[in-house]
Amino acid sequence: DSTTLSSGCYATVIDSLMNQTDKPFVVVMDGFNCYFDHGHYFHETYDPDVIKAIPFQKITLLKPLLEAMGLEKAENRKALCRAIEARPMKRGAIVVGTTESHSVARKFTDALSDAMEAQVTDDNGVKVVNVLPYSPIEVEHIVANFETIGVGRLRFDRGDTVMNDQEVAYLRLVSGGVGQNLLDSCII
Protein backbone atom coordinates (compact mmCIF):
# COMPACT_ATOMS: atom_id res chain seq x y z
CA ASP A 1 0.00 0.00 0.00
CA SER A 2 3.01 2.33 0.22
CA THR A 3 3.71 4.45 -2.83
CA THR A 4 7.07 5.69 -1.59
CA LEU A 5 8.81 2.57 -2.89
CA SER A 6 6.90 2.23 -6.17
CA SER A 7 9.47 4.04 -8.30
CA GLY A 8 12.35 1.96 -6.94
CA CYS A 9 10.37 -1.28 -7.29
CA TYR A 10 9.48 -0.45 -10.91
CA ALA A 11 13.11 0.39 -11.74
CA THR A 12 14.29 -2.89 -10.19
CA VAL A 13 11.72 -4.98 -12.06
CA ILE A 14 12.46 -3.31 -15.41
CA ASP A 15 16.22 -3.65 -14.89
CA SER A 16 15.80 -7.36 -14.10
CA LEU A 17 13.54 -7.84 -17.11
CA MET A 18 15.92 -6.10 -19.50
CA ASN A 19 18.94 -8.07 -18.29
CA GLN A 20 17.39 -11.55 -18.10
CA THR A 21 17.75 -14.12 -20.90
CA ASP A 22 14.92 -16.55 -20.14
CA LYS A 23 11.66 -14.84 -21.14
CA PRO A 24 11.21 -12.89 -24.36
CA PHE A 25 9.06 -9.78 -24.03
CA VAL A 26 7.86 -6.82 -26.07
CA VAL A 27 7.19 -3.26 -24.92
CA VAL A 28 4.84 -1.29 -27.19
CA MET A 29 4.50 2.50 -27.02
CA ASP A 30 2.29 4.60 -29.27
CA GLY A 31 2.44 8.33 -29.87
CA PHE A 32 6.16 8.14 -29.18
CA ASN A 33 6.95 11.48 -30.81
CA CYS A 34 4.70 13.16 -28.20
CA TYR A 35 7.38 12.37 -25.59
CA PHE A 36 9.84 14.60 -27.44
CA ASP A 37 7.49 17.57 -27.81
CA HIS A 38 7.64 20.44 -25.34
CA GLY A 39 7.72 19.09 -21.79
CA HIS A 40 4.62 18.03 -19.90
CA TYR A 41 5.93 17.31 -16.39
CA PHE A 42 7.32 19.94 -14.07
CA HIS A 43 8.56 19.72 -10.49
CA GLU A 44 10.37 22.06 -8.16
CA THR A 45 13.00 19.46 -7.25
CA TYR A 46 14.13 19.40 -10.90
CA ASP A 47 13.81 23.14 -11.51
CA PRO A 48 13.21 25.36 -8.46
CA ASP A 49 11.50 27.98 -10.67
CA VAL A 50 9.31 25.28 -12.31
CA ILE A 51 10.01 26.66 -15.77
CA LYS A 52 11.93 23.77 -17.34
CA ALA A 53 10.12 20.50 -17.94
CA ILE A 54 11.61 17.24 -16.70
CA PRO A 55 13.14 15.40 -19.68
CA PHE A 56 11.66 11.93 -20.14
CA GLN A 57 15.04 10.21 -19.80
CA LYS A 58 15.08 11.43 -16.19
CA ILE A 59 11.67 9.91 -15.39
CA THR A 60 11.89 6.40 -13.95
CA LEU A 61 9.03 5.11 -16.09
CA LEU A 62 10.74 5.80 -19.43
CA LYS A 63 14.46 5.98 -18.59
CA PRO A 64 15.37 2.30 -19.18
CA LEU A 65 13.35 2.13 -22.39
CA LEU A 66 14.94 5.26 -23.83
CA GLU A 67 18.39 3.99 -22.82
CA ALA A 68 17.74 0.70 -24.59
CA MET A 69 16.80 2.61 -27.73
CA GLY A 70 19.73 5.03 -27.43
CA LEU A 71 17.62 8.17 -27.30
CA GLU A 72 17.41 11.21 -25.11
CA LYS A 73 15.84 14.63 -25.26
CA ALA A 74 18.35 17.46 -25.14
CA GLU A 75 17.98 19.71 -22.11
CA ASN A 76 18.90 22.86 -24.02
CA ARG A 77 16.47 25.47 -25.26
CA LYS A 78 15.65 23.68 -28.52
CA ALA A 79 15.08 20.40 -26.63
CA LEU A 80 15.29 18.14 -29.65
CA CYS A 81 15.84 14.40 -29.55
CA ARG A 82 19.34 13.04 -30.09
CA ALA A 83 20.97 9.65 -30.38
CA ILE A 84 23.18 8.39 -27.57
CA GLU A 85 24.95 5.08 -27.02
CA ALA A 86 22.30 2.42 -26.63
CA ARG A 87 22.15 0.02 -23.69
CA PRO A 88 20.48 -2.92 -25.44
CA MET A 89 18.37 -5.43 -23.57
CA LYS A 90 19.23 -9.11 -23.57
CA ARG A 91 15.99 -10.78 -24.64
CA GLY A 92 13.35 -8.21 -25.47
CA ALA A 93 12.09 -5.79 -28.04
CA ILE A 94 10.57 -2.33 -28.11
CA VAL A 95 8.05 -1.31 -30.75
CA VAL A 96 7.14 2.36 -30.95
CA GLY A 97 4.82 4.27 -33.20
CA THR A 98 4.76 7.96 -33.95
CA THR A 99 1.54 9.80 -34.53
CA GLU A 100 0.47 12.46 -36.95
CA SER A 101 -2.89 12.95 -35.23
CA HIS A 102 -1.56 14.95 -32.27
CA SER A 103 -0.28 18.49 -32.46
CA VAL A 104 3.41 17.70 -32.29
CA ALA A 105 5.67 20.12 -34.13
CA ARG A 106 7.25 18.61 -37.25
CA LYS A 107 10.76 19.47 -35.96
CA PHE A 108 10.32 17.08 -33.01
CA THR A 109 9.11 14.19 -35.14
CA ASP A 110 11.85 14.80 -37.73
CA ALA A 111 14.55 14.93 -35.03
CA LEU A 112 13.22 11.67 -33.57
CA SER A 113 13.21 10.02 -37.01
CA ASP A 114 16.76 11.23 -37.70
CA ALA A 115 17.98 9.97 -34.31
CA MET A 116 16.41 6.55 -34.92
CA GLU A 117 17.85 6.36 -38.44
CA ALA A 118 21.28 7.07 -36.90
CA GLN A 119 20.80 4.05 -34.61
CA VAL A 120 20.19 1.58 -37.46
CA THR A 121 23.13 -0.83 -37.61
CA ASP A 122 23.48 -4.55 -38.11
CA ASP A 123 24.56 -5.31 -34.55
CA ASN A 124 22.01 -3.40 -32.43
CA GLY A 125 18.78 -4.68 -33.99
CA VAL A 126 17.21 -1.24 -34.58
CA LYS A 127 14.86 -1.17 -37.56
CA VAL A 128 12.89 1.82 -38.81
CA VAL A 129 9.71 1.07 -40.73
CA ASN A 130 7.55 3.75 -42.31
CA VAL A 131 3.89 2.70 -42.39
CA LEU A 132 2.11 4.86 -44.91
CA PRO A 133 -1.58 5.80 -44.74
CA TYR A 134 -4.01 3.64 -46.69
CA SER A 135 -4.50 4.40 -50.37
CA PRO A 136 -8.00 5.38 -51.57
CA ILE A 137 -8.69 1.85 -52.85
CA GLU A 138 -7.52 0.35 -49.53
CA VAL A 139 -9.89 2.69 -47.67
CA GLU A 140 -12.77 1.50 -49.87
CA HIS A 141 -11.93 -2.13 -49.14
CA ILE A 142 -11.58 -1.55 -45.41
CA VAL A 143 -14.89 0.33 -45.20
CA ALA A 144 -16.54 -2.52 -47.13
CA ASN A 145 -15.01 -5.00 -44.68
CA PHE A 146 -16.24 -2.94 -41.72
CA GLU A 147 -19.72 -2.96 -43.24
CA THR A 148 -19.59 -6.72 -43.81
CA ILE A 149 -18.64 -7.50 -40.22
CA GLY A 150 -21.00 -4.87 -38.81
CA VAL A 151 -18.74 -2.20 -37.32
CA GLY A 152 -20.38 0.81 -35.68
CA ARG A 153 -22.83 2.82 -37.73
CA LEU A 154 -22.16 0.65 -40.78
CA ARG A 155 -23.96 -2.26 -39.10
CA PHE A 156 -27.49 -1.12 -39.95
CA ASP A 157 -27.07 1.07 -43.04
CA ARG A 158 -27.46 -1.85 -45.49
CA GLY A 159 -24.52 -0.78 -47.65
CA ASP A 160 -25.57 2.87 -48.08
CA THR A 161 -22.18 4.16 -46.91
CA VAL A 162 -20.14 1.72 -48.98
CA MET A 163 -22.12 2.50 -52.13
CA ASN A 164 -21.88 6.27 -51.67
CA ASP A 165 -18.59 7.52 -53.17
CA GLN A 166 -18.87 10.87 -51.38
CA GLU A 167 -19.35 9.19 -48.01
CA VAL A 168 -16.30 6.95 -48.54
CA ALA A 169 -14.29 9.99 -49.68
CA TYR A 170 -15.41 11.80 -46.52
CA LEU A 171 -14.30 8.88 -44.33
CA ARG A 172 -10.94 8.87 -46.11
CA LEU A 173 -10.63 12.64 -45.58
CA VAL A 174 -11.45 12.68 -41.86
CA SER A 175 -9.29 9.63 -41.14
CA GLY A 176 -6.33 10.69 -43.23
CA GLY A 177 -6.13 7.07 -44.37
CA VAL A 178 -4.89 6.04 -40.90
CA GLY A 179 -6.35 2.74 -39.72
CA GLN A 180 -7.38 3.66 -36.17
CA ASN A 181 -8.84 6.97 -37.30
CA LEU A 182 -10.79 5.20 -40.04
CA LEU A 183 -12.22 2.75 -37.52
CA ASP A 184 -13.09 5.61 -35.16
CA SER A 185 -14.84 7.56 -37.92
CA CYS A 186 -16.92 4.50 -38.83
CA ILE A 187 -17.96 3.94 -35.22
CA ILE A 188 -18.93 7.51 -34.38
C-alpha positions as CSV (number, residue, x, y, z in Angstrom):
1,D,0.0,0.0,0.0
2,S,3.0,2.3,0.2
3,T,3.7,4.4,-2.8
4,T,7.1,5.7,-1.6
5,L,8.8,2.6,-2.9
6,S,6.9,2.2,-6.2
7,S,9.5,4.0,-8.3
8,G,12.4,2.0,-6.9
9,C,10.4,-1.3,-7.3
10,Y,9.5,-0.4,-10.9
11,A,13.1,0.4,-11.7
12,T,14.3,-2.9,-10.2
13,V,11.7,-5.0,-12.1
14,I,12.5,-3.3,-15.4
15,D,16.2,-3.7,-14.9
16,S,15.8,-7.4,-14.1
17,L,13.5,-7.8,-17.1
18,M,15.9,-6.1,-19.5
19,N,18.9,-8.1,-18.3
20,Q,17.4,-11.6,-18.1
21,T,17.8,-14.1,-20.9
22,D,14.9,-16.6,-20.1
23,K,11.7,-14.8,-21.1
24,P,11.2,-12.9,-24.4
25,F,9.1,-9.8,-24.0
26,V,7.9,-6.8,-26.1
27,V,7.2,-3.3,-24.9
28,V,4.8,-1.3,-27.2
29,M,4.5,2.5,-27.0
30,D,2.3,4.6,-29.3
31,G,2.4,8.3,-29.9
32,F,6.2,8.1,-29.2
33,N,6.9,11.5,-30.8
34,C,4.7,13.2,-28.2
35,Y,7.4,12.4,-25.6
36,F,9.8,14.6,-27.4
37,D,7.5,17.6,-27.8
38,H,7.6,20.4,-25.3
39,G,7.7,19.1,-21.8
40,H,4.6,18.0,-19.9
41,Y,5.9,17.3,-16.4
42,F,7.3,19.9,-14.1
43,H,8.6,19.7,-10.5
44,E,10.4,22.1,-8.2
45,T,13.0,19.5,-7.2
46,Y,14.1,19.4,-10.9
47,D,13.8,23.1,-11.5
48,P,13.2,25.4,-8.5
49,D,11.5,28.0,-10.7
50,V,9.3,25.3,-12.3
51,I,10.0,26.7,-15.8
52,K,11.9,23.8,-17.3
53,A,10.1,20.5,-17.9
54,I,11.6,17.2,-16.7
55,P,13.1,15.4,-19.7
56,F,11.7,11.9,-20.1
57,Q,15.0,10.2,-19.8
58,K,15.1,11.4,-16.2
59,I,11.7,9.9,-15.4
60,T,11.9,6.4,-13.9
61,L,9.0,5.1,-16.1
62,L,10.7,5.8,-19.4
63,K,14.5,6.0,-18.6
64,P,15.4,2.3,-19.2
65,L,13.3,2.1,-22.4
66,L,14.9,5.3,-23.8
67,E,18.4,4.0,-22.8
68,A,17.7,0.7,-24.6
69,M,16.8,2.6,-27.7
70,G,19.7,5.0,-27.4
71,L,17.6,8.2,-27.3
72,E,17.4,11.2,-25.1
73,K,15.8,14.6,-25.3
74,A,18.3,17.5,-25.1
75,E,18.0,19.7,-22.1
76,N,18.9,22.9,-24.0
77,R,16.5,25.5,-25.3
78,K,15.7,23.7,-28.5
79,A,15.1,20.4,-26.6
80,L,15.3,18.1,-29.7
81,C,15.8,14.4,-29.6
82,R,19.3,13.0,-30.1
83,A,21.0,9.6,-30.4
84,I,23.2,8.4,-27.6
85,E,25.0,5.1,-27.0
86,A,22.3,2.4,-26.6
87,R,22.1,0.0,-23.7
88,P,20.5,-2.9,-25.4
89,M,18.4,-5.4,-23.6
90,K,19.2,-9.1,-23.6
91,R,16.0,-10.8,-24.6
92,G,13.4,-8.2,-25.5
93,A,12.1,-5.8,-28.0
94,I,10.6,-2.3,-28.1
95,V,8.0,-1.3,-30.7
96,V,7.1,2.4,-30.9
97,G,4.8,4.3,-33.2
98,T,4.8,8.0,-33.9
99,T,1.5,9.8,-34.5
100,E,0.5,12.5,-36.9
101,S,-2.9,13.0,-35.2
102,H,-1.6,15.0,-32.3
103,S,-0.3,18.5,-32.5
104,V,3.4,17.7,-32.3
105,A,5.7,20.1,-34.1
106,R,7.3,18.6,-37.3
107,K,10.8,19.5,-36.0
108,F,10.3,17.1,-33.0
109,T,9.1,14.2,-35.1
110,D,11.8,14.8,-37.7
111,A,14.5,14.9,-35.0
112,L,13.2,11.7,-33.6
113,S,13.2,10.0,-37.0
114,D,16.8,11.2,-37.7
115,A,18.0,10.0,-34.3
116,M,16.4,6.5,-34.9
117,E,17.9,6.4,-38.4
118,A,21.3,7.1,-36.9
119,Q,20.8,4.1,-34.6
120,V,20.2,1.6,-37.5
121,T,23.1,-0.8,-37.6
122,D,23.5,-4.6,-38.1
123,D,24.6,-5.3,-34.6
124,N,22.0,-3.4,-32.4
125,G,18.8,-4.7,-34.0
126,V,17.2,-1.2,-34.6
127,K,14.9,-1.2,-37.6
128,V,12.9,1.8,-38.8
129,V,9.7,1.1,-40.7
130,N,7.5,3.8,-42.3
131,V,3.9,2.7,-42.4
132,L,2.1,4.9,-44.9
133,P,-1.6,5.8,-44.7
134,Y,-4.0,3.6,-46.7
135,S,-4.5,4.4,-50.4
136,P,-8.0,5.4,-51.6
137,I,-8.7,1.8,-52.8
138,E,-7.5,0.4,-49.5
139,V,-9.9,2.7,-47.7
140,E,-12.8,1.5,-49.9
141,H,-11.9,-2.1,-49.1
142,I,-11.6,-1.5,-45.4
143,V,-14.9,0.3,-45.2
144,A,-16.5,-2.5,-47.1
145,N,-15.0,-5.0,-44.7
146,F,-16.2,-2.9,-41.7
147,E,-19.7,-3.0,-43.2
148,T,-19.6,-6.7,-43.8
149,I,-18.6,-7.5,-40.2
150,G,-21.0,-4.9,-38.8
151,V,-18.7,-2.2,-37.3
152,G,-20.4,0.8,-35.7
153,R,-22.8,2.8,-37.7
154,L,-22.2,0.6,-40.8
155,R,-24.0,-2.3,-39.1
156,F,-27.5,-1.1,-39.9
157,D,-27.1,1.1,-43.0
158,R,-27.5,-1.8,-45.5
159,G,-24.5,-0.8,-47.7
160,D,-25.6,2.9,-48.1
161,T,-22.2,4.2,-46.9
162,V,-20.1,1.7,-49.0
163,M,-22.1,2.5,-52.1
164,N,-21.9,6.3,-51.7
165,D,-18.6,7.5,-53.2
166,Q,-18.9,10.9,-51.4
167,E,-19.3,9.2,-48.0
168,V,-16.3,6.9,-48.5
169,A,-14.3,10.0,-49.7
170,Y,-15.4,11.8,-46.5
171,L,-14.3,8.9,-44.3
172,R,-10.9,8.9,-46.1
173,L,-10.6,12.6,-45.6
174,V,-11.5,12.7,-41.9
175,S,-9.3,9.6,-41.1
176,G,-6.3,10.7,-43.2
177,G,-6.1,7.1,-44.4
178,V,-4.9,6.0,-40.9
179,G,-6.3,2.7,-39.7
180,Q,-7.4,3.7,-36.2
181,N,-8.8,7.0,-37.3
182,L,-10.8,5.2,-40.0
183,L,-12.2,2.7,-37.5
184,D,-13.1,5.6,-35.2
185,S,-14.8,7.6,-37.9
186,C,-16.9,4.5,-38.8
187,I,-18.0,3.9,-35.2
188,I,-18.9,7.5,-34.4
